[in-house]
Short mmCIF file of C-alpha atoms in Angstrom, two decimals:
data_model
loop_
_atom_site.label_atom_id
_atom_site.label_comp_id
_atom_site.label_asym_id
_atom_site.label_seq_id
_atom_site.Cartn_x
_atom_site.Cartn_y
_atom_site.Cartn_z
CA UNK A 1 89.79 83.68 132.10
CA UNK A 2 92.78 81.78 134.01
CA UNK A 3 94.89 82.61 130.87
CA UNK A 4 94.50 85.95 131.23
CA UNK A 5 95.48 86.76 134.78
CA UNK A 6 98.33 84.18 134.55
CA UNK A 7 102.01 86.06 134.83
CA UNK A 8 102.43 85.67 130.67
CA UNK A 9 99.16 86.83 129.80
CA UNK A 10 99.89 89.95 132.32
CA UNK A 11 103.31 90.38 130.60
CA UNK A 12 102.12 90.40 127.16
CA UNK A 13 99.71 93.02 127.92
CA UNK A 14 102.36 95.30 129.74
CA UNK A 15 103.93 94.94 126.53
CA UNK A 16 101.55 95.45 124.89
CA UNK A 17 100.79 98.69 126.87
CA UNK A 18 104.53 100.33 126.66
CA UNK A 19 104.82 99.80 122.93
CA UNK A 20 101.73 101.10 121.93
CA UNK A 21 102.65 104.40 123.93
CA UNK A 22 105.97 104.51 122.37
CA UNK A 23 104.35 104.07 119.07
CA UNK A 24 102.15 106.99 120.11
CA UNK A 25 104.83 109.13 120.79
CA UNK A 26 106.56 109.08 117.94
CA UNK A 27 103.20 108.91 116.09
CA UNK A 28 103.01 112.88 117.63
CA UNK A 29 106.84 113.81 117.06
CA UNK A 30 106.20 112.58 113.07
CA UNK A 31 105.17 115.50 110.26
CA UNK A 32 102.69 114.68 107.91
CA UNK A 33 99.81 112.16 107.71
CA UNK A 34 102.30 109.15 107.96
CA UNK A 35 100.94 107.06 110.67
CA UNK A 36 97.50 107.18 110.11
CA UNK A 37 96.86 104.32 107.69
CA UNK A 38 99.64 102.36 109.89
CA UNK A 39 97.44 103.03 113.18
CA UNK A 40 94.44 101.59 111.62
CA UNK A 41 95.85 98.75 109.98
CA UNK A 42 97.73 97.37 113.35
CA UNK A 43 94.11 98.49 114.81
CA UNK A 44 92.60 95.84 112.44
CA UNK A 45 95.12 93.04 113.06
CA UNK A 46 95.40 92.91 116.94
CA UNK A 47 91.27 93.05 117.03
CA UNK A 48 91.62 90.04 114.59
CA UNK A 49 94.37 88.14 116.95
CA UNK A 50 91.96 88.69 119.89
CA UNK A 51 89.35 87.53 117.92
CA UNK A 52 90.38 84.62 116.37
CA UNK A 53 92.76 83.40 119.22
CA UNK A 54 92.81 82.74 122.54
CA UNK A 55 93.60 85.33 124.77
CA UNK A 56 97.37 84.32 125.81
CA UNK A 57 98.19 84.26 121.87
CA UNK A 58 96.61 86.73 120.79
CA UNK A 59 97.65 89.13 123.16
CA UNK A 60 101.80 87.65 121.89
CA UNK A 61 100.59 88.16 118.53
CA UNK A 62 99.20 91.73 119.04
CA UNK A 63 102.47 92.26 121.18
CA UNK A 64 104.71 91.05 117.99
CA UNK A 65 102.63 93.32 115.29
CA UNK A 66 103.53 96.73 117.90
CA UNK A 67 106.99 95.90 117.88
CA UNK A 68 107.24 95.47 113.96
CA UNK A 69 105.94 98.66 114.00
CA UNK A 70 107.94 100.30 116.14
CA UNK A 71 110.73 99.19 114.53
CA UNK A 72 109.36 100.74 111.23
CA UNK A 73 108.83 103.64 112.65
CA UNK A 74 112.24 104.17 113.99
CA UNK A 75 113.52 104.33 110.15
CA UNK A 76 111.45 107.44 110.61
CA UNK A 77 113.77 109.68 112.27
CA UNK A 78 114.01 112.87 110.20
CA UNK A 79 117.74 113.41 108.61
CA UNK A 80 119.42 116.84 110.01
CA UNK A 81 118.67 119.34 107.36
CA UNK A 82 122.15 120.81 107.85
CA UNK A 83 121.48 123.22 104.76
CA UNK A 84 120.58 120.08 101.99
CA UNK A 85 119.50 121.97 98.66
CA UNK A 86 116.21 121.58 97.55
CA UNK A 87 114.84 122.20 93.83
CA UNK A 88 110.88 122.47 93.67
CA UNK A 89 108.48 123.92 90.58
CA UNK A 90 105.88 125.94 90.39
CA UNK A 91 106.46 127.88 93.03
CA UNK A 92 104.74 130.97 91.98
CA UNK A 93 101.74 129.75 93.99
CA UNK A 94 99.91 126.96 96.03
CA UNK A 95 101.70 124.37 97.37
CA UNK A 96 105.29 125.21 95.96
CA UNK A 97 104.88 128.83 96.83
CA UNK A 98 104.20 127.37 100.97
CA UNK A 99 106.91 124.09 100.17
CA UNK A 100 109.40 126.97 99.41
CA UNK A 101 108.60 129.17 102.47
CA UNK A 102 108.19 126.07 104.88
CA UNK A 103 111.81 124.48 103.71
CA UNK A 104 113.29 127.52 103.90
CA UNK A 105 112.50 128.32 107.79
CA UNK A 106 113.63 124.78 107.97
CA UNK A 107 117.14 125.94 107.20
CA UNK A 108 117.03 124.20 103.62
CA UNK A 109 118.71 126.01 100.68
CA UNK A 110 115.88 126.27 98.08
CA UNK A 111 115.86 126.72 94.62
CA UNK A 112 111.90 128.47 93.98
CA UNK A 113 111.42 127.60 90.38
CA UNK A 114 108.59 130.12 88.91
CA UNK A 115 106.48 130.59 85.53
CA UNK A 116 107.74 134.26 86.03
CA UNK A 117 110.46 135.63 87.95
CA UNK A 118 108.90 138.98 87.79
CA UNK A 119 105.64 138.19 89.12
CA UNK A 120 103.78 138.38 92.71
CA UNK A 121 104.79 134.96 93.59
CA UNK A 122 108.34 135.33 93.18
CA UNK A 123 108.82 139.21 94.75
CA UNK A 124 107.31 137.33 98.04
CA UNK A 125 109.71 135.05 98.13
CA UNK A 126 112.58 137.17 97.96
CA UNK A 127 110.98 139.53 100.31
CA UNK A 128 110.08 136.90 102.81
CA UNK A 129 112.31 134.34 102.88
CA UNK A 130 116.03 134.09 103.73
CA UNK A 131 118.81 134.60 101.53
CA UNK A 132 119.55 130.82 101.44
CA UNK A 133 116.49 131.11 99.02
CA UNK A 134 117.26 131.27 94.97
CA UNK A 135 114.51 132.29 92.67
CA UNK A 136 114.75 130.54 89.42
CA UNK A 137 112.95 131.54 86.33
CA UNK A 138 111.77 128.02 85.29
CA UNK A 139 109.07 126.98 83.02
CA UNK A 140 109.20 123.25 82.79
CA UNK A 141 107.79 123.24 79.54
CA UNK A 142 110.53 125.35 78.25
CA UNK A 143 114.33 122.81 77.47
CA UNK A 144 116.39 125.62 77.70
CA UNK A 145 115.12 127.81 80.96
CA UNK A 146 115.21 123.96 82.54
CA UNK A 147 119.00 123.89 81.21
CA UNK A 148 119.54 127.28 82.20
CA UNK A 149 118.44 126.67 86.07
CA UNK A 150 120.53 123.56 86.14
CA UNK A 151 123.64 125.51 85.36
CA UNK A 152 122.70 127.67 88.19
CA UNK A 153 121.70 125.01 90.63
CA UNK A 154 125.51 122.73 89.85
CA UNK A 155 127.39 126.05 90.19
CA UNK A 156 125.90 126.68 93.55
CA UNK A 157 125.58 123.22 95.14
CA UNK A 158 129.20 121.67 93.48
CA UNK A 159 130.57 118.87 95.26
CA UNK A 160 127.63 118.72 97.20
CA UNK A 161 124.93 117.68 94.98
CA UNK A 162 121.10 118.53 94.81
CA UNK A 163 119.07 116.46 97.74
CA UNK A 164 115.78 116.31 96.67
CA UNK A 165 113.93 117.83 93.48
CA UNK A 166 110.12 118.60 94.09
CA UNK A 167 108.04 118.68 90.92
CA UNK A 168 105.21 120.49 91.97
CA UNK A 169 104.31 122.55 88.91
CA UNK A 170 100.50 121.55 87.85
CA UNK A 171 98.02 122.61 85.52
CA UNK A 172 93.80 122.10 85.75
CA UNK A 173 92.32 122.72 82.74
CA UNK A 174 88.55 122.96 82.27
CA UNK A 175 86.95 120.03 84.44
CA UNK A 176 84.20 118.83 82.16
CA UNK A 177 83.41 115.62 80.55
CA UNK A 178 86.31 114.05 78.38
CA UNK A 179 84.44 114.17 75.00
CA UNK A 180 83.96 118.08 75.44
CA UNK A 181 87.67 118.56 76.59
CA UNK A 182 89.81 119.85 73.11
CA UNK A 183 93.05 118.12 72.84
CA UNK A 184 94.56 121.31 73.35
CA UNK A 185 93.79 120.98 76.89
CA UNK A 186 94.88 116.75 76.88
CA UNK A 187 98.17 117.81 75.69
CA UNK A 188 98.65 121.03 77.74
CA UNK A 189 97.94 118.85 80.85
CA UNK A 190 100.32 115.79 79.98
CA UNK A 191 102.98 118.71 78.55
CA UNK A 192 102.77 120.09 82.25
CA UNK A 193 101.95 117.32 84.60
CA UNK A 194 103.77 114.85 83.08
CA UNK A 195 106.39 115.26 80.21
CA UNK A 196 107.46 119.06 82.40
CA UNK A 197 108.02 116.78 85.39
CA UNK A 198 109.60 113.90 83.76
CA UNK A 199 112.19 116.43 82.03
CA UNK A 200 113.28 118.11 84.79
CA UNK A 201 113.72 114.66 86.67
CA UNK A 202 116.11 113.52 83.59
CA UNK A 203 117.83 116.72 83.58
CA UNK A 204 118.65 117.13 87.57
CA UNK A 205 119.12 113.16 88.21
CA UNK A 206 123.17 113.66 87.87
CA UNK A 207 123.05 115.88 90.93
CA UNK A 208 120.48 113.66 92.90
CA UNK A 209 122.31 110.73 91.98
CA UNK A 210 125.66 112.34 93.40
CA UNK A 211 123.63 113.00 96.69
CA UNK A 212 122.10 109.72 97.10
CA UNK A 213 119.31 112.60 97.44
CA UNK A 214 115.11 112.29 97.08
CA UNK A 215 112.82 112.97 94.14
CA UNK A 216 109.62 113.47 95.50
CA UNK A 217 106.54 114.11 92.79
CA UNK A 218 103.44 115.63 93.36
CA UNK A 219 100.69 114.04 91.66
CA UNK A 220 96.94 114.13 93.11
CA UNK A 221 94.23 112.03 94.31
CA UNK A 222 92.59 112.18 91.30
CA UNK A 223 95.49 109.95 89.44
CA UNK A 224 94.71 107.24 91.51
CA UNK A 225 90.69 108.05 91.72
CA UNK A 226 88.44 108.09 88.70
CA UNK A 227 87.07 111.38 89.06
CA UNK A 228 84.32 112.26 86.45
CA UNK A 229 85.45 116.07 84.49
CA UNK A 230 88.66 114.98 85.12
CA UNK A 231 89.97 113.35 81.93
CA UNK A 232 92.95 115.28 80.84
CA UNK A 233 94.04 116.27 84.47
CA UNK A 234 93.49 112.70 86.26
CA UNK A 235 95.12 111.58 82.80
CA UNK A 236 98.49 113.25 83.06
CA UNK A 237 98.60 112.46 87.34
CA UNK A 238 98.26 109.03 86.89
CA UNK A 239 100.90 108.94 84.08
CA UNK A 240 103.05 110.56 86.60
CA UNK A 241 102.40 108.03 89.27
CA UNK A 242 103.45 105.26 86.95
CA UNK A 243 106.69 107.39 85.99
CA UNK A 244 107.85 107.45 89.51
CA UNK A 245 107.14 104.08 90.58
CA UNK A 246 109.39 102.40 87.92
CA UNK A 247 111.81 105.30 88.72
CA UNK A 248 111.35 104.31 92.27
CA UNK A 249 112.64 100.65 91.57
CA UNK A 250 115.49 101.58 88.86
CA UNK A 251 116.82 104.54 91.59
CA UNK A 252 117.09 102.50 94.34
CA UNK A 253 120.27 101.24 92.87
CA UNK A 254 122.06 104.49 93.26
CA UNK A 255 120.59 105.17 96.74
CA UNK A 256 117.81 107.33 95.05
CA UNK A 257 114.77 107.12 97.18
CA UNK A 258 111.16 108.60 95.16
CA UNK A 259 108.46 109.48 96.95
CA UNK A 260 104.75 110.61 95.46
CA UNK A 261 102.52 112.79 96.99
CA UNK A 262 98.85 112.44 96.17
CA UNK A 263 96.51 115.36 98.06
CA UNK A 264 93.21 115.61 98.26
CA UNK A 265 91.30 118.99 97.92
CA UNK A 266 92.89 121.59 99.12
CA UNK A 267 92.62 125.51 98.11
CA UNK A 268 95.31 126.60 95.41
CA UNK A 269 95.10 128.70 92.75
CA UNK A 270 95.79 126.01 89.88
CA UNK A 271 91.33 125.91 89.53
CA UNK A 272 92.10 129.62 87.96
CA UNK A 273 90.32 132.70 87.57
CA UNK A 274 86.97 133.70 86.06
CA UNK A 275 88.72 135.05 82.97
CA UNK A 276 90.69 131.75 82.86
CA UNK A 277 87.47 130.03 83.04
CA UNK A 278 85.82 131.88 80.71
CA UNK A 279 88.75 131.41 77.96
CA UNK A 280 88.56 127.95 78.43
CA UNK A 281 84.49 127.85 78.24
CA UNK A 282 85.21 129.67 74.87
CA UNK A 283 87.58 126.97 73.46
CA UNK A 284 85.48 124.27 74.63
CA UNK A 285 82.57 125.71 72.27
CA UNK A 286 85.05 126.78 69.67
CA UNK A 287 86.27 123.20 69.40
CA UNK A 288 82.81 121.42 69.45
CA UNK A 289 81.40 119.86 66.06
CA UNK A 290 77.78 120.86 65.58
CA UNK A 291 76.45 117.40 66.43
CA UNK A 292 78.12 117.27 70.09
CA UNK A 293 77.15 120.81 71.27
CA UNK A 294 73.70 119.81 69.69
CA UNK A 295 73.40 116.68 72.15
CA UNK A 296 74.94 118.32 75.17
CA UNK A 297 73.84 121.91 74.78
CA UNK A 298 75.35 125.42 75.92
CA UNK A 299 73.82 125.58 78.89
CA UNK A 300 75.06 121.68 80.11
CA UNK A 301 78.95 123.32 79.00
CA UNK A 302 78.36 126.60 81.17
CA UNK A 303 77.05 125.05 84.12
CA UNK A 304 80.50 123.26 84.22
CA UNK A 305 82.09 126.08 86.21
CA UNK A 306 79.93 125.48 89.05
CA UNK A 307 82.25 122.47 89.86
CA UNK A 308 85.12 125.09 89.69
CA UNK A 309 83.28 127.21 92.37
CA UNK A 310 82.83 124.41 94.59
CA UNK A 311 86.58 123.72 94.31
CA UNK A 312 87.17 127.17 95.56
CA UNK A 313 84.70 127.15 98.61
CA UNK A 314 84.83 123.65 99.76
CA UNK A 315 88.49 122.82 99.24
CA UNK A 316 90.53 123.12 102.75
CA UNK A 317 92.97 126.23 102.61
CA UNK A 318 95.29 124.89 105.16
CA UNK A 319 98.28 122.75 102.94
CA UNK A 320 100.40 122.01 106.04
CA UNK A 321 99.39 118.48 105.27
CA UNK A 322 101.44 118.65 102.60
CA UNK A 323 103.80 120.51 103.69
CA UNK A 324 104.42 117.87 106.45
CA UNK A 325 104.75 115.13 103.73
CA UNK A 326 106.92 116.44 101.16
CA UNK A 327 108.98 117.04 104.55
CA UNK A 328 109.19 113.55 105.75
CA UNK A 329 109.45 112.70 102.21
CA UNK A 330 112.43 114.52 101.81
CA UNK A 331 113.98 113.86 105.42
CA UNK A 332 112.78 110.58 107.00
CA UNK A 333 115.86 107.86 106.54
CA UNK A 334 112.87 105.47 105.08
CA UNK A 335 110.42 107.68 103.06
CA UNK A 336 106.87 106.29 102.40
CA UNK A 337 106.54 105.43 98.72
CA UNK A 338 103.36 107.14 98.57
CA UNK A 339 101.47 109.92 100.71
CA UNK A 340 98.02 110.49 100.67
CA UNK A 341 97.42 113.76 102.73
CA UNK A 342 93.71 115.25 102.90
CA UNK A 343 91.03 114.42 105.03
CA UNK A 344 89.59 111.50 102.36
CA UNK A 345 92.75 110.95 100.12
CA UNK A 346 93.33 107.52 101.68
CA UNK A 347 90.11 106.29 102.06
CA UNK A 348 88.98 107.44 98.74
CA UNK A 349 92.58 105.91 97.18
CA UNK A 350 91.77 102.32 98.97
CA UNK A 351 88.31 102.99 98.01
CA UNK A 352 88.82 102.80 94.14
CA UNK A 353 91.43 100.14 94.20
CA UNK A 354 89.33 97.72 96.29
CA UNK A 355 86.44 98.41 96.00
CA UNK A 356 83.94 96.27 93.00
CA UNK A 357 83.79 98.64 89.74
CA UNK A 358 79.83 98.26 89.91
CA UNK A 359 79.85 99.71 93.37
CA UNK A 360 82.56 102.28 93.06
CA UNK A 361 80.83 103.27 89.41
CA UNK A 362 77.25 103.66 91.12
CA UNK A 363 78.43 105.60 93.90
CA UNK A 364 80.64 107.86 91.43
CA UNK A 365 77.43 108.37 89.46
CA UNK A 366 75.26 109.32 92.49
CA UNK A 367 77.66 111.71 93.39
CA UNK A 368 78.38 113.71 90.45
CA UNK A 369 75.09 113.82 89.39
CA UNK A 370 73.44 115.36 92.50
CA UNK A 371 72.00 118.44 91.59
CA UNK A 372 73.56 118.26 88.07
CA UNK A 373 72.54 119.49 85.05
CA UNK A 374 72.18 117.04 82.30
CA UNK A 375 73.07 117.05 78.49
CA UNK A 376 70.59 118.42 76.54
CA UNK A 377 69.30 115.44 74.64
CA UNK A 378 69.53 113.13 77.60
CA UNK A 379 66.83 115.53 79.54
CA UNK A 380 64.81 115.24 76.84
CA UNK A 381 61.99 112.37 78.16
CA UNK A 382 61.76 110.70 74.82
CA UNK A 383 65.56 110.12 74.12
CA UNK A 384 65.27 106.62 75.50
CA UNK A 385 62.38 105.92 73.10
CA UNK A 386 64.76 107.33 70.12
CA UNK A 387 67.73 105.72 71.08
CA UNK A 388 65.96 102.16 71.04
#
């Protein structure tokens, strides 16, 4: 008790105070997500100091761990944006459609690449947005239109170089379980998600490299989370993680910095449309040998699309979680490797890497099968009998 009223105790804690509020402040000042997971961590380690220690050192202790922090977080300042061009995919819709509106109030110069330069997506932008703003007709699974924009992008940014590239452009697929999904769908998914992405890293890289600029990639929570249906989509994400972490460590030579982003649910249009869905439904069953859709049925492969409807009404339509990330991805002078915006990204992303495989398994089980339908031969009450 002595130790704590004593003039060092009284000075750690004033310490203490001061750079916790300064933390705080610049916690409010930063876009994005980025502090949260910092917050809780220091949280954790100065209740541990008190815990463990006597007052006097672990109040010094708890004192040391805000000031490492705050030092961390001043390589947070955001870089002036003083026009930097910007490259980002898929901007037709979703997040690139709002990356390319948001960076482009920001005073960025954006290249929008689209799917179709003639479509909704792409009129918007050129109606909305600044002339600073190019629309590029770029489908990433295409060599040449990828060629094509990066003529386009060197003539207009010259000397200057590209800053950051922003693969965004994603693909869903049919969420349903991995035996049902045609390999159609597997290689449409890693042809988008991943191979798309990792070409037009290879071809912009001169420019980013002349920049000393960002690639930032935008993968999902379900590349780091086992998420049942999600075979072919979790698949090509987590491919893509992999692909920018050892890019992360071989760039850092040229003054590359790569940053992923991994949301959580959010509304976009990349679950589809009903006649999407229904295509896919009807490749599914086209693709099926007799003896699969005999043990899982056609009404177990229909009811799939309810998990597409609950994407649509219980995803969260506001992105400006993302929107903040990509931008401190992009601008801070010390990026975060990874970014895990979405109300249970992070927790669910420490979850599965942490957690026991039995544990994390049961719960995954309990959750997907609540209110589920089951295959039709395992809702049969003999099967067990047969199987044995």
């Amino acid at each position: 008790m002595g130790t704590f009223f004593s003039e060092p105790g009284w000075l750690c804690l004033t310490v203490t105070a001061v750079l916790g509020g300064t933390i705080l402040c610049k916690l409010k000042t930063s876009p994005g997500q980025v502090g949260r997971k910092v917050v809780c961590l220091a949280g954790l380690w100065g209740g541990a100091c008190l815990i463990s220690l006597s007052l006097f050192w672990g109040l010094v202790l708890f004192s040391l761990s805000y000031f490492v922090m705050y030092t961390y977080f001043s390589g947070q300042e955001l870089l002036p944006v003083d026009q930097k061009a910007v490259l980002i995919t898929g901007c037709d819709s979703g997040f690139g459609h709002g990356l390319a509106k948001y960076l482009d109030e920001l005073g960025f110069t954006v290249f929008a690449g689209v799917l179709d330069e003639q479509g909704s997506g792409a009129e918007e932008l050129r109606r909305t947005c600044s002339k600073h703003l190019s629309v590029l007709q770029l489908n990433i699974t295409n060599t040449q239109e990828i060629q094509e924009a990066y003529s386009k992008v060197k003539e207009k940014v010259q000397n200057k170089g590209l800053w950051a590239v922003i693969n965004n452009a994603g693909v869903l697929g049919l969420p349903t379980d991995g035996e049902l999904i045609p390999m159609t769908e597997y290689k449409r998914c890693m042809a988008v998600n991943f191979f798309g992405a990792v070409e037009v890293t290879k071809a912009f890289l001169p420019l980013l490299r002349k920049s000393k600029g960002r690639l930032v990639n935008i993968s999902s929570m379900a590349g780091g989370v086992p998420m049942q249906k999600m075979a072919a989509y979790g698949s090509s994400k987590a491919a893509l993680i992999m692909f920018s972490s050892i890019l992360r460590q071989e760039l850092s030579k040229w003054g590359v910095k790569v940053s992923v982003i991994q949301p959580g649910g959010f509304k976009t249009n990349i679950s589809g449309t009903s006649q999407m869905w229904e295509t896919l439904e009807r490749t599914v069953l086209d693709n099926l040998s007799p003896e699969v859709q005999e043990d899982y049925g056609q009404d177990y492969i229909l009811s799939e699309r309810s998990l597409l409807r609950l994407m649509k009404t219980c995803t969260d339509p506001d992105i400006s979680p993302v929107l903040l990330d990509v931008r401190h991805a992009i601008s801070a002078q010390s990026p975060f490797a990874f970014y895990a915006p979405g109300k249970l990204s992070y927790p669910w992303l420490c979850f599965a890497s942490f957690s026991p495989t039995g544990i994390f398994d049961y719960l995954s089980r309990k959750i997907y099968s609540y209110g589920k339908k089951m295959p039709r031969v395992l809702s049969t009450s003999n099967w067990e009998n047969e199987a044995m």
